[in-house]
Amino acid sequence: MIRHLQSKDIEDVCNIVNSDWKTVYADYVNPELLTERGCLERSNQLKSDFISSRLSEYVWEEDGKILALLSVGKTADMDKAGAFEVWRIYVSKEAQGKGIGNSLLSFAEQQAEESAFHEIVIWAFRDNIHAISFYQKHGYVIEKEEYLGEPYLTYGIRLNKLLL
């Protein structure tokens, strides 16, 4: 079930996100981002986003357990002003491969359409081939590649999809 993120869920989503960072991104992001300090900073950013309501935050919950996080909202990309962005989709390792990511992405697209957006953008690290092919499978097209610099020290790929 998809529902709004609540304060009681924050530690669970921080654990999911940081676990994914340590396993999925280990070979191509700045190693400092995978340290205890990097995880703490990421957790603090997630908490700050939740408190500020900067993004719309959702979780996937089954049997009382949080299995995934979805964060969506307006993009910060100046050349895409007015576009909707999927900021985060993270699925816990135990729940991957069960269609949760598909459901969350469909839900995000529905939120964008209901809010009268005409375009969705998503950023992924260039070396995250699994994520890029996942988005392409759902109709997203690679639009540009960019070196992300500090703190990531790797390349990102922006994908986009026009909505009808």
PDB file of C-alpha atoms in Angstrom:
ATOM      1  CA  MET A   1       0.000   0.000   0.000  1.00  0.00           C
ATOM      2  CA  ILE A   2       1.230   3.496  -0.868  1.00  0.00           C
ATOM      3  CA  ARG A   3       0.660   6.169   1.752  1.00  0.00           C
ATOM      4  CA  HIS A   4       2.169   9.455   2.893  1.00  0.00           C
ATOM      5  CA  LEU A   5       5.422   9.280   4.815  1.00  0.00           C
ATOM      6  CA  GLN A   6       4.875   9.871   8.527  1.00  0.00           C
ATOM      7  CA  SER A   7       7.377  10.913  11.175  1.00  0.00           C
ATOM      8  CA  LYS A   8       7.294   7.388  12.643  1.00  0.00           C
ATOM      9  CA  ASP A   9       8.628   6.076   9.283  1.00  0.00           C
ATOM     10  CA  ILE A  10      11.720   8.285   9.054  1.00  0.00           C
ATOM     11  CA  GLU A  11      14.256   5.889  10.548  1.00  0.00           C
ATOM     12  CA  ASP A  12      12.993   3.039   8.353  1.00  0.00           C
ATOM     13  CA  VAL A  13      13.296   5.072   5.150  1.00  0.00           C
ATOM     14  CA  CYS A  14      16.731   6.387   6.165  1.00  0.00           C
ATOM     15  CA  ASN A  15      17.873   2.786   6.630  1.00  0.00           C
ATOM     16  CA  ILE A  16      16.481   1.753   3.224  1.00  0.00           C
ATOM     17  CA  VAL A  17      18.086   4.697   1.426  1.00  0.00           C
ATOM     18  CA  ASN A  18      21.476   4.346   3.129  1.00  0.00           C
ATOM     19  CA  SER A  19      21.536   0.586   2.583  1.00  0.00           C
ATOM     20  CA  ASP A  20      20.862   1.097  -1.122  1.00  0.00           C
ATOM     21  CA  TRP A  21      23.575   3.719  -1.344  1.00  0.00           C
ATOM     22  CA  LYS A  22      26.128   1.380   0.231  1.00  0.00           C
ATOM     23  CA  THR A  23      25.309  -1.532  -2.060  1.00  0.00           C
ATOM     24  CA  VAL A  24      24.132  -0.029  -5.357  1.00  0.00           C
ATOM     25  CA  TYR A  25      26.415   3.002  -5.629  1.00  0.00           C
ATOM     26  CA  ALA A  26      29.553   1.627  -3.956  1.00  0.00           C
ATOM     27  CA  ASP A  27      31.603   1.314  -7.145  1.00  0.00           C
ATOM     28  CA  TYR A  28      31.015   4.752  -8.637  1.00  0.00           C
ATOM     29  CA  VAL A  29      30.192   7.503  -6.132  1.00  0.00           C
ATOM     30  CA  ASN A  30      32.518   9.400  -3.839  1.00  0.00           C
ATOM     31  CA  PRO A  31      33.413   6.827  -1.132  1.00  0.00           C
ATOM     32  CA  GLU A  32      32.939   9.488   1.553  1.00  0.00           C
ATOM     33  CA  LEU A  33      29.186   9.377   0.823  1.00  0.00           C
ATOM     34  CA  LEU A  34      29.126   5.746   1.951  1.00  0.00           C
ATOM     35  CA  THR A  35      30.766   6.321   5.320  1.00  0.00           C
ATOM     36  CA  GLU A  36      28.918   6.680   8.618  1.00  0.00           C
ATOM     37  CA  ARG A  37      29.190  10.466   8.251  1.00  0.00           C
ATOM     38  CA  GLY A  38      27.842  10.357   4.691  1.00  0.00           C
ATOM     39  CA  CYS A  39      24.897   8.232   5.800  1.00  0.00           C
ATOM     40  CA  LEU A  40      24.200  10.607   8.691  1.00  0.00           C
ATOM     41  CA  GLU A  41      24.225  13.615   6.337  1.00  0.00           C
ATOM     42  CA  ARG A  42      21.868  11.822   3.928  1.00  0.00           C
ATOM     43  CA  SER A  43      19.556  10.898   6.812  1.00  0.00           C
ATOM     44  CA  ASN A  44      19.554  14.519   7.978  1.00  0.00           C
ATOM     45  CA  GLN A  45      18.663  15.674   4.446  1.00  0.00           C
ATOM     46  CA  LEU A  46      15.790  13.179   4.282  1.00  0.00           C
ATOM     47  CA  LYS A  47      14.519  14.393   7.660  1.00  0.00           C
ATOM     48  CA  SER A  48      14.869  18.023   6.592  1.00  0.00           C
ATOM     49  CA  ASP A  49      12.930  17.368   3.375  1.00  0.00           C
ATOM     50  CA  PHE A  50      10.174  15.704   5.384  1.00  0.00           C
ATOM     51  CA  ILE A  51       9.928  18.512   7.954  1.00  0.00           C
ATOM     52  CA  SER A  52       9.962  21.252   5.299  1.00  0.00           C
ATOM     53  CA  SER A  53       7.444  19.486   3.025  1.00  0.00           C
ATOM     54  CA  ARG A  54       9.717  20.489   0.131  1.00  0.00           C
ATOM     55  CA  LEU A  55       8.720  17.269  -1.598  1.00  0.00           C
ATOM     56  CA  SER A  56       5.724  14.985  -1.466  1.00  0.00           C
ATOM     57  CA  GLU A  57       6.939  11.865   0.309  1.00  0.00           C
ATOM     58  CA  TYR A  58       5.325   8.435   0.180  1.00  0.00           C
ATOM     59  CA  VAL A  59       6.128   4.978   1.484  1.00  0.00           C
ATOM     60  CA  TRP A  60       5.193   1.478   0.421  1.00  0.00           C
ATOM     61  CA  GLU A  61       3.978  -0.445   3.445  1.00  0.00           C
ATOM     62  CA  GLU A  62       3.100  -4.128   3.741  1.00  0.00           C
ATOM     63  CA  ASP A  63       2.023  -5.844   6.951  1.00  0.00           C
ATOM     64  CA  GLY A  64       3.121  -2.844   8.989  1.00  0.00           C
ATOM     65  CA  LYS A  65       6.629  -2.805   7.478  1.00  0.00           C
ATOM     66  CA  ILE A  66       8.037   0.046   5.374  1.00  0.00           C
ATOM     67  CA  LEU A  67       9.575  -1.396   2.210  1.00  0.00           C
ATOM     68  CA  ALA A  68      10.127   1.628  -0.036  1.00  0.00           C
ATOM     69  CA  LEU A  69      10.291   5.417  -0.335  1.00  0.00           C
ATOM     70  CA  LEU A  70       9.074   7.709  -3.125  1.00  0.00           C
ATOM     71  CA  SER A  71       9.847  11.447  -3.159  1.00  0.00           C
ATOM     72  CA  VAL A  72       8.341  13.688  -5.849  1.00  0.00           C
ATOM     73  CA  GLY A  73       7.864  17.379  -6.557  1.00  0.00           C
ATOM     74  CA  LYS A  74       8.818  20.243  -8.820  1.00  0.00           C
ATOM     75  CA  THR A  75      12.232  19.957 -10.399  1.00  0.00           C
ATOM     76  CA  ALA A  76      15.109  22.207  -9.386  1.00  0.00           C
ATOM     77  CA  ASP A  77      16.542  22.064 -12.940  1.00  0.00           C
ATOM     78  CA  MET A  78      16.468  25.609 -14.283  1.00  0.00           C
ATOM     79  CA  ASP A  79      16.177  24.442 -17.892  1.00  0.00           C
ATOM     80  CA  LYS A  80      13.106  22.379 -16.970  1.00  0.00           C
ATOM     81  CA  ALA A  81      11.204  24.939 -14.899  1.00  0.00           C
ATOM     82  CA  GLY A  82       7.683  23.700 -14.416  1.00  0.00           C
ATOM     83  CA  ALA A  83       8.542  20.014 -14.798  1.00  0.00           C
ATOM     84  CA  PHE A  84       7.716  17.347 -12.238  1.00  0.00           C
ATOM     85  CA  GLU A  85      10.605  15.333 -10.814  1.00  0.00           C
ATOM     86  CA  VAL A  86      10.881  11.913  -9.266  1.00  0.00           C
ATOM     87  CA  TRP A  87      13.532  12.739  -6.680  1.00  0.00           C
ATOM     88  CA  ARG A  88      13.815   9.351  -5.008  1.00  0.00           C
ATOM     89  CA  ILE A  89      12.664   5.798  -5.460  1.00  0.00           C
ATOM     90  CA  TYR A  90      14.316   3.410  -3.037  1.00  0.00           C
ATOM     91  CA  VAL A  91      13.105  -0.132  -2.436  1.00  0.00           C
ATOM     92  CA  SER A  92      14.495  -2.269   0.376  1.00  0.00           C
ATOM     93  CA  LYS A  93      16.691  -5.126  -0.764  1.00  0.00           C
ATOM     94  CA  GLU A  94      14.218  -7.758   0.499  1.00  0.00           C
ATOM     95  CA  ALA A  95      11.375  -6.199  -1.522  1.00  0.00           C
ATOM     96  CA  GLN A  96      13.186  -5.679  -4.834  1.00  0.00           C
ATOM     97  CA  GLY A  97      11.930  -7.567  -7.867  1.00  0.00           C
ATOM     98  CA  LYS A  98       8.332  -7.651  -6.619  1.00  0.00           C
ATOM     99  CA  GLY A  99       6.917  -4.809  -8.746  1.00  0.00           C
ATOM    100  CA  ILE A 100       7.038  -2.166  -6.018  1.00  0.00           C
ATOM    101  CA  GLY A 101       9.242   0.142  -8.104  1.00  0.00           C
ATOM    102  CA  ASN A 102       6.814  -0.185 -11.040  1.00  0.00           C
ATOM    103  CA  SER A 103       3.890   0.699  -8.777  1.00  0.00           C
ATOM    104  CA  LEU A 104       5.692   3.677  -7.247  1.00  0.00           C
ATOM    105  CA  LEU A 105       6.690   5.048 -10.652  1.00  0.00           C
ATOM    106  CA  SER A 106       3.112   4.669 -11.948  1.00  0.00           C
ATOM    107  CA  PHE A 107       1.857   6.412  -8.812  1.00  0.00           C
ATOM    108  CA  ALA A 108       4.353   9.271  -9.373  1.00  0.00           C
ATOM    109  CA  GLU A 109       3.182   9.672 -12.965  1.00  0.00           C
ATOM    110  CA  GLN A 110      -0.425   9.762 -11.766  1.00  0.00           C
ATOM    111  CA  GLN A 111       0.471  12.475  -9.217  1.00  0.00           C
ATOM    112  CA  ALA A 112       2.152  14.503 -11.977  1.00  0.00           C
ATOM    113  CA  GLU A 113      -0.869  14.206 -14.286  1.00  0.00           C
ATOM    114  CA  GLU A 114      -3.329  15.094 -11.513  1.00  0.00           C
ATOM    115  CA  SER A 115      -1.237  18.196 -10.778  1.00  0.00           C
ATOM    116  CA  ALA A 116      -1.311  19.216 -14.484  1.00  0.00           C
ATOM    117  CA  PHE A 117       2.391  18.646 -15.167  1.00  0.00           C
ATOM    118  CA  HIS A 118       3.326  17.808 -18.754  1.00  0.00           C
ATOM    119  CA  GLU A 119       6.821  16.453 -18.232  1.00  0.00           C
ATOM    120  CA  ILE A 120       8.613  14.280 -15.687  1.00  0.00           C
ATOM    121  CA  VAL A 121      12.368  14.241 -15.128  1.00  0.00           C
ATOM    122  CA  ILE A 122      14.427  11.689 -13.241  1.00  0.00           C
ATOM    123  CA  TRP A 123      18.151  11.718 -12.487  1.00  0.00           C
ATOM    124  CA  ALA A 124      20.189   8.538 -12.130  1.00  0.00           C
ATOM    125  CA  PHE A 125      23.897   7.954 -11.811  1.00  0.00           C
ATOM    126  CA  ARG A 126      25.308   7.062 -15.235  1.00  0.00           C
ATOM    127  CA  ASP A 127      26.777   3.804 -13.970  1.00  0.00           C
ATOM    128  CA  ASN A 128      23.475   2.694 -12.445  1.00  0.00           C
ATOM    129  CA  ILE A 129      22.565   0.713 -15.554  1.00  0.00           C
ATOM    130  CA  HIS A 130      19.751  -1.112 -13.741  1.00  0.00           C
ATOM    131  CA  ALA A 131      17.941   2.141 -12.864  1.00  0.00           C
ATOM    132  CA  ILE A 132      18.437   3.657 -16.300  1.00  0.00           C
ATOM    133  CA  SER A 133      17.057   0.571 -18.071  1.00  0.00           C
ATOM    134  CA  PHE A 134      14.147   0.476 -15.570  1.00  0.00           C
ATOM    135  CA  TYR A 135      13.180   4.049 -16.455  1.00  0.00           C
ATOM    136  CA  GLN A 136      13.664   3.453 -20.185  1.00  0.00           C
ATOM    137  CA  LYS A 137      11.373   0.412 -19.946  1.00  0.00           C
ATOM    138  CA  HIS A 138       8.738   2.822 -18.651  1.00  0.00           C
ATOM    139  CA  GLY A 139       9.110   5.231 -21.576  1.00  0.00           C
ATOM    140  CA  TYR A 140      11.731   7.614 -20.229  1.00  0.00           C
ATOM    141  CA  VAL A 141      14.345   8.895 -22.653  1.00  0.00           C
ATOM    142  CA  ILE A 142      17.924   9.876 -21.850  1.00  0.00           C
ATOM    143  CA  GLU A 143      18.105  13.608 -22.298  1.00  0.00           C
ATOM    144  CA  LYS A 144      21.546  14.591 -21.062  1.00  0.00           C
ATOM    145  CA  GLU A 145      24.632  13.493 -19.205  1.00  0.00           C
ATOM    146  CA  GLU A 146      26.423  15.748 -16.759  1.00  0.00           C
ATOM    147  CA  TYR A 147      29.345  15.535 -14.370  1.00  0.00           C
ATOM    148  CA  LEU A 148      27.828  16.125 -10.937  1.00  0.00           C
ATOM    149  CA  GLY A 149      30.977  17.219  -9.107  1.00  0.00           C
ATOM    150  CA  GLU A 150      30.970  17.530  -5.299  1.00  0.00           C
ATOM    151  CA  PRO A 151      29.841  15.649  -3.357  1.00  0.00           C
ATOM    152  CA  TYR A 152      29.106  12.835  -5.833  1.00  0.00           C
ATOM    153  CA  LEU A 153      32.239  12.907  -8.037  1.00  0.00           C
ATOM    154  CA  THR A 154      30.490  10.937 -10.770  1.00  0.00           C
ATOM    155  CA  TYR A 155      28.261  11.443 -13.796  1.00  0.00           C
ATOM    156  CA  GLY A 156      24.498  11.706 -13.793  1.00  0.00           C
ATOM    157  CA  ILE A 157      21.977  10.998 -16.518  1.00  0.00           C
ATOM    158  CA  ARG A 158      18.739  12.948 -16.784  1.00  0.00           C
ATOM    159  CA  LEU A 159      15.818  11.071 -18.259  1.00  0.00           C
ATOM    160  CA  ASN A 160      12.497  12.591 -19.155  1.00  0.00           C
ATOM    161  CA  LYS A 161       9.025  11.595 -20.226  1.00  0.00           C
ATOM    162  CA  LEU A 162       6.317  13.775 -21.719  1.00  0.00           C
ATOM    163  CA  LEU A 163       2.837  13.240 -20.344  1.00  0.00           C
ATOM    164  CA  LEU A 164      -0.273  13.419 -22.500  1.00  0.00           C
TER     165      LEU A 164
END
